[in-house]
XYZ file of C-alpha atoms in Angstrom:
379
model
C 22.175 27.585 320.215
C 24.060 27.664 316.875
C 22.240 26.411 313.830
C 23.765 23.220 312.480
C 24.439 22.616 308.800
C 23.764 19.430 306.933
C 26.333 17.396 305.031
C 24.673 18.571 301.806
C 24.927 22.241 302.796
C 28.568 21.830 303.797
C 29.299 20.382 300.346
C 27.626 23.305 298.523
C 26.647 26.583 300.217
C 29.346 26.408 302.892
C 32.164 24.854 300.901
C 35.407 26.823 301.247
C 35.940 29.370 298.449
C 38.874 31.211 296.973
C 37.452 34.707 297.510
C 34.657 35.912 299.787
C 33.306 39.457 299.567
C 31.310 40.833 302.479
C 28.828 43.408 301.210
C 26.917 43.129 297.937
C 26.550 46.806 297.021
C 28.129 48.561 294.065
C 31.703 47.971 295.289
C 31.203 44.331 296.244
C 29.429 43.415 293.016
C 32.042 45.110 290.847
C 34.830 43.468 292.816
C 33.225 40.051 292.327
C 32.788 40.586 288.588
C 36.371 41.771 288.210
C 37.732 38.809 290.182
C 35.927 36.507 287.757
C 37.622 38.362 284.906
C 41.049 38.142 286.512
C 40.683 34.604 287.914
C 38.041 32.807 285.796
C 38.510 29.466 287.561
C 38.386 30.907 291.077
C 35.332 30.498 293.289
C 33.870 33.860 294.365
C 31.224 34.251 297.076
C 29.230 37.407 297.865
C 27.779 37.637 301.378
C 25.206 40.141 302.608
C 23.201 40.444 305.794
C 19.986 41.446 303.978
C 18.006 40.393 300.910
C 19.323 43.433 299.040
C 22.174 45.869 299.835
C 21.137 48.037 302.767
C 23.710 50.831 303.008
C 23.496 53.373 300.227
C 23.758 51.445 296.959
C 19.979 51.240 296.486
C 19.100 54.200 298.730
C 21.156 57.035 297.246
C 19.767 59.882 295.137
C 21.026 58.515 291.825
C 23.323 61.440 291.024
C 25.955 60.732 288.374
C 28.087 63.674 289.480
C 31.749 64.540 289.942
C 31.852 67.520 292.314
C 30.004 70.837 292.325
C 31.938 74.139 292.160
C 31.644 74.815 295.912
C 32.711 71.253 296.728
C 35.740 71.562 294.449
C 36.567 74.937 295.991
C 36.441 73.480 299.506
C 38.486 70.429 298.509
C 41.201 72.566 296.922
C 41.505 74.567 300.145
C 41.953 71.413 302.227
C 43.961 69.144 299.919
C 46.675 69.278 297.292
C 45.321 70.127 293.841
C 46.841 66.976 292.327
C 44.966 64.818 294.857
C 41.660 66.609 294.229
C 41.826 66.199 290.452
C 43.049 62.610 290.732
C 39.917 61.801 292.734
C 37.707 63.614 290.194
C 39.339 61.553 287.459
C 38.551 58.369 289.389
C 34.908 59.470 289.547
C 34.866 60.153 285.809
C 36.491 56.832 284.946
C 34.315 54.953 287.447
C 31.075 56.248 285.982
C 32.345 55.579 282.469
C 33.079 51.955 283.420
C 29.680 51.626 285.100
C 27.882 52.844 281.984
C 29.922 50.521 279.791
C 29.275 47.530 282.043
C 25.589 48.019 282.828
C 24.422 50.100 279.867
C 22.504 53.364 279.897
C 19.145 51.686 279.256
C 19.520 49.334 282.230
C 20.701 52.236 284.397
C 17.780 54.393 283.262
C 20.495 56.983 282.689
C 19.363 60.502 281.778
C 21.913 63.105 280.720
C 20.068 66.206 281.921
C 23.099 67.985 283.362
C 23.620 69.320 286.870
C 23.331 72.707 288.564
C 24.613 74.448 291.654
C 22.243 77.008 293.172
C 23.444 80.101 295.008
C 20.968 81.818 297.308
C 20.407 85.522 297.661
C 23.149 86.588 300.063
C 25.696 84.066 298.764
C 27.273 86.482 296.282
C 30.726 86.089 297.835
C 30.873 82.322 297.480
C 29.409 82.584 293.971
C 32.101 85.115 293.044
C 34.789 82.772 294.400
C 33.427 79.921 292.273
C 33.075 82.139 289.218
C 36.712 83.208 289.541
C 37.766 79.550 289.426
C 35.529 78.386 286.547
C 38.283 78.672 283.950
C 40.591 76.599 286.157
C 37.843 74.044 286.771
C 36.993 73.863 283.068
C 40.631 73.366 282.073
C 40.958 70.510 284.580
C 37.726 68.874 283.456
C 38.732 69.187 279.813
C 41.900 67.231 280.563
C 39.869 64.594 282.404
C 36.762 64.324 280.212
C 37.816 65.855 276.889
C 34.844 68.231 277.069
C 35.168 71.995 276.944
C 33.413 74.550 279.136
C 31.871 71.960 281.452
C 30.806 74.660 283.954
C 28.815 77.687 282.785
C 26.900 80.420 284.605
C 23.241 80.158 283.566
C 21.346 82.675 285.676
C 18.797 83.035 282.892
C 17.314 79.625 283.791
C 16.342 80.586 287.347
C 13.018 82.126 286.360
C 12.210 79.289 283.950
C 12.809 76.703 286.674
C 10.532 78.592 289.049
C 12.955 78.763 291.992
C 12.626 81.485 294.642
C 15.408 83.398 296.437
C 18.059 82.021 294.086
C 20.499 84.612 292.759
C 22.851 82.542 290.599
C 23.072 79.207 288.848
C 26.111 77.314 287.540
C 25.452 74.417 285.163
C 27.600 71.296 284.720
C 27.148 69.733 281.293
C 28.555 66.316 282.216
C 26.296 65.372 285.125
C 23.454 62.877 284.753
C 21.046 60.831 286.803
C 20.232 57.135 287.076
C 18.121 54.569 288.936
C 20.241 53.041 291.743
C 18.138 49.903 292.286
C 18.060 49.106 288.551
C 21.838 49.527 288.582
C 22.256 47.007 291.417
C 19.734 44.567 289.949
C 21.625 44.523 286.647
C 24.968 44.047 288.395
C 23.414 41.135 290.319
C 22.282 39.604 287.031
C 25.805 39.966 285.617
C 27.239 38.374 288.764
C 24.933 35.359 288.469
C 25.839 35.053 284.791
C 29.532 35.066 285.759
C 28.831 32.252 288.258
C 29.420 34.338 291.362
C 27.783 32.585 294.316
C 25.626 34.699 296.652
C 24.480 34.143 300.225
C 21.959 36.650 301.599
C 20.672 36.972 305.149
C 24.011 36.210 306.816
C 25.183 38.748 309.369
C 28.912 38.523 310.005
C 30.220 39.161 313.509
C 33.925 38.421 313.070
C 36.679 37.642 310.574
C 39.438 35.423 311.922
C 42.710 34.563 310.257
C 43.535 30.865 310.326
C 46.497 29.049 308.765
C 46.186 29.500 304.972
C 42.550 30.636 305.167
C 40.108 33.067 306.754
C 37.156 32.095 308.929
C 34.011 34.171 308.462
C 31.929 33.838 311.613
C 28.188 34.446 311.378
C 25.963 35.594 314.231
C 23.842 32.450 313.972
C 26.876 30.262 314.631
C 27.650 29.269 311.056
C 31.210 29.557 309.846
C 32.495 29.927 306.285
C 36.051 29.788 304.976
C 37.892 31.548 302.164
C 41.459 31.956 301.007
C 40.995 35.728 300.955
C 38.251 38.094 302.148
C 37.301 41.596 301.006
C 35.125 43.853 303.189
C 33.017 46.332 301.184
C 30.315 47.286 303.687
C 31.270 50.992 303.579
C 29.398 52.851 306.347
C 29.011 49.639 308.369
C 32.636 48.496 308.003
C 33.708 49.568 311.517
C 31.358 46.970 312.986
C 33.824 44.375 311.699
C 36.984 46.482 311.529
C 36.906 49.141 314.277
C 40.433 50.311 313.441
C 39.368 51.870 310.130
C 39.501 55.672 309.733
C 35.865 55.822 308.699
C 32.717 57.534 309.961
C 29.161 56.357 309.220
C 26.817 59.119 308.114
C 23.049 59.007 307.668
C 21.347 60.916 304.861
C 17.596 61.470 304.920
C 15.622 61.645 301.682
C 12.072 62.290 300.480
C 10.282 61.860 297.179
C 7.090 63.666 296.259
C 3.999 62.407 294.544
C 3.748 63.354 290.829
C 3.730 67.098 290.150
C 1.841 68.577 287.232
C 3.954 70.572 284.785
C 7.228 70.209 286.661
C 9.482 72.919 285.205
C 12.948 71.391 285.474
C 15.018 68.299 284.824
C 18.469 67.636 286.225
C 20.495 67.248 289.412
C 20.729 70.251 291.718
C 23.168 71.088 294.533
C 21.988 73.625 297.141
C 23.553 75.338 300.174
C 27.136 74.322 299.285
C 25.989 70.770 298.604
C 24.453 70.141 302.011
C 21.155 69.624 300.186
C 20.501 68.046 296.807
C 17.464 67.452 294.651
C 16.509 66.130 291.232
C 13.510 65.207 289.195
C 12.460 61.563 289.080
C 10.187 61.727 286.078
C 7.615 64.268 287.254
C 8.430 63.847 290.946
C 11.063 65.594 293.071
C 13.622 63.757 295.170
C 15.200 65.911 297.887
C 17.750 64.940 300.522
C 20.514 66.128 302.823
C 20.601 68.377 305.865
C 22.862 66.264 308.074
C 24.918 69.418 308.730
C 22.034 70.505 310.991
C 22.734 67.670 313.425
C 26.214 66.325 312.715
C 26.515 64.300 315.902
C 23.057 62.764 315.626
C 23.542 61.916 311.950
C 26.938 60.293 312.564
C 25.283 56.899 312.870
C 24.770 53.640 311.026
C 21.149 53.440 312.196
C 18.390 54.117 309.682
C 15.581 56.533 310.466
C 14.240 60.069 310.160
C 14.290 63.049 312.515
C 11.818 65.909 312.856
C 14.563 68.532 312.575
C 15.803 67.407 309.166
C 12.351 66.512 307.855
C 11.180 70.054 308.635
C 14.272 71.537 306.963
C 13.749 69.500 303.790
C 10.074 70.395 303.626
C 10.871 74.082 304.079
C 13.333 74.065 301.160
C 10.856 72.158 299.026
C 8.020 74.577 299.760
C 9.930 77.875 299.977
C 12.630 77.483 297.312
C 11.975 74.645 294.864
C 8.195 74.769 294.420
C 7.022 78.030 296.018
C 3.289 78.549 296.354
C 2.440 75.046 295.157
C 0.663 72.233 296.950
C 3.053 69.324 297.425
C 2.335 65.812 298.675
C 5.109 63.563 299.973
C 4.976 59.941 298.859
C 7.890 58.429 300.769
C 10.735 59.077 303.215
C 13.848 56.946 303.691
C 17.469 57.135 304.758
C 20.787 55.693 303.621
C 24.120 55.151 305.359
C 27.333 56.539 303.858
C 30.966 55.961 304.728
C 32.932 59.218 305.064
C 36.069 60.474 306.787
C 38.530 63.304 307.143
C 39.847 62.449 303.677
C 37.706 61.814 300.598
C 40.141 59.310 299.161
C 38.636 55.818 299.526
C 40.319 53.181 301.656
C 41.509 50.353 299.390
C 44.157 48.222 301.032
C 45.092 44.824 302.429
C 44.950 44.730 306.222
C 47.019 41.558 306.151
C 47.870 38.933 303.547
C 44.371 37.478 303.601
C 41.936 40.313 304.392
C 41.378 43.446 302.309
C 39.023 46.400 302.533
C 37.404 48.772 300.003
C 35.294 51.408 301.773
C 34.837 55.149 302.511
C 33.316 56.303 299.241
C 32.521 59.748 300.651
C 29.000 60.011 299.217
C 30.257 59.460 295.652
C 29.530 55.733 295.401
C 27.656 55.932 292.102
C 30.589 57.618 290.376
C 33.496 55.917 292.094
C 32.115 52.533 293.188
C 32.920 50.625 290.001
C 36.469 51.939 289.988
C 36.937 51.097 293.686
C 35.543 47.572 293.254
C 37.763 46.806 290.278
C 40.878 48.158 291.984
C 40.100 46.115 295.092
C 39.718 42.969 292.996
C 43.115 43.518 291.396
C 44.593 44.017 294.862
C 43.026 40.800 296.146
C 44.063 38.778 293.101
C 47.675 39.976 293.250
C-alpha cells in the first residue's frame, strides 16, 4: 500500500521544483551547485536512494589522475588522438575546478605524484610507452603548462621495495585525495546554496507529463519537477535502459597500518587493471575485474574469492614482499563504463537529461561533467 503524504509534507518536501537531480554523488552535487549559480532563484532538489552516495563517489580509491602511459597508449590505438587529448583536458580542468571549489585542505589532497609499474617480462610494452613519452609530455604541456610530466624513474624501484618490477614511469601531476571528505564538503556547499535534499527515496520511473516530469518512488510517493537530470552513473540503466552504459564492480582492500612504509603516491599496475596507493601508513589496493569480466559487469556490491586472492597475491608478492600484512577492510564500488570513454551528457527529451558514464575517472572529470550538465539543463 503506498505511503500517504500529509498536507504539510506536500507543501514542503514534496512541493514541485524547478530542477530535480537523481543521484547525489560528485556529478549530481556539482550539477546542483552550478544550477544555483546559473539560476539563483530556481528551486533545486537532490534525490538519493541512500543516506550517502552509494555508487563510487565515496567508494573509489581517491586517485587524482589523468591517464597512465599504457592507458593513453591503448586509447590512442582505439580512438582519434584529438578525442583522447580532449578527454584528458576535461580531466585536468575537472580536477582543477574541484580543487578550487572544495579546497585542498578539505579534500585532504596530497601531491605525491603517480607511477606506472612494468613487471619483469613487460619490456615490450614499456618500450612502446617509452617511445611515446615525448609525445605524451608535449600534449600534457599544452594541457597543464607543465614540462616533462612523465619520466622514467627505475632508480626508485629498490627504494620502494617492490619485487619483480623492471621499470617505473612517474607522473608529476598526479595526486591523491579523500573521496568521502570531498563529498561531505560538496554536501555542505549544497546546503549553503539552499539546495534541498531528500535521501532514502528509491526512484522506479520518470514520466513526462504536460509541462513537468513526474518522479515516481517505489514507496508510492510522487514528486514533480520542470526538468530532471539523472546522474546515477553505474545504476542509470535501472531508470534508462536505452543508455549505452555498462555497470562495473571494482573490489578494494585497505590494510592495517604498516611500520616504515617505503612509498607515497598512486600506482598503476598490470596496464592499469590494478591500482594501489598509500593512505597515510596503510595501503589501499583494488582492481582485478579483468579476471572475471562477466561476473564483474554488475551493479551489485560484494566481493569474490577469485579477485580477493588475486589482490592479496599482488600485495604479498609484489608490493610488500616478505612482510606480514593484516587487512582491515574490504569493499566494492560500482562504476559506469562503456565502449567509449567519453561521458554521456545529453537531453533525452526537452525535460529529462542525463550525465553518466564517467569511465572510472569520476574524481577527475565529475566536476566538469556536473557543471556541463547543469548548463545543458538550464539552457
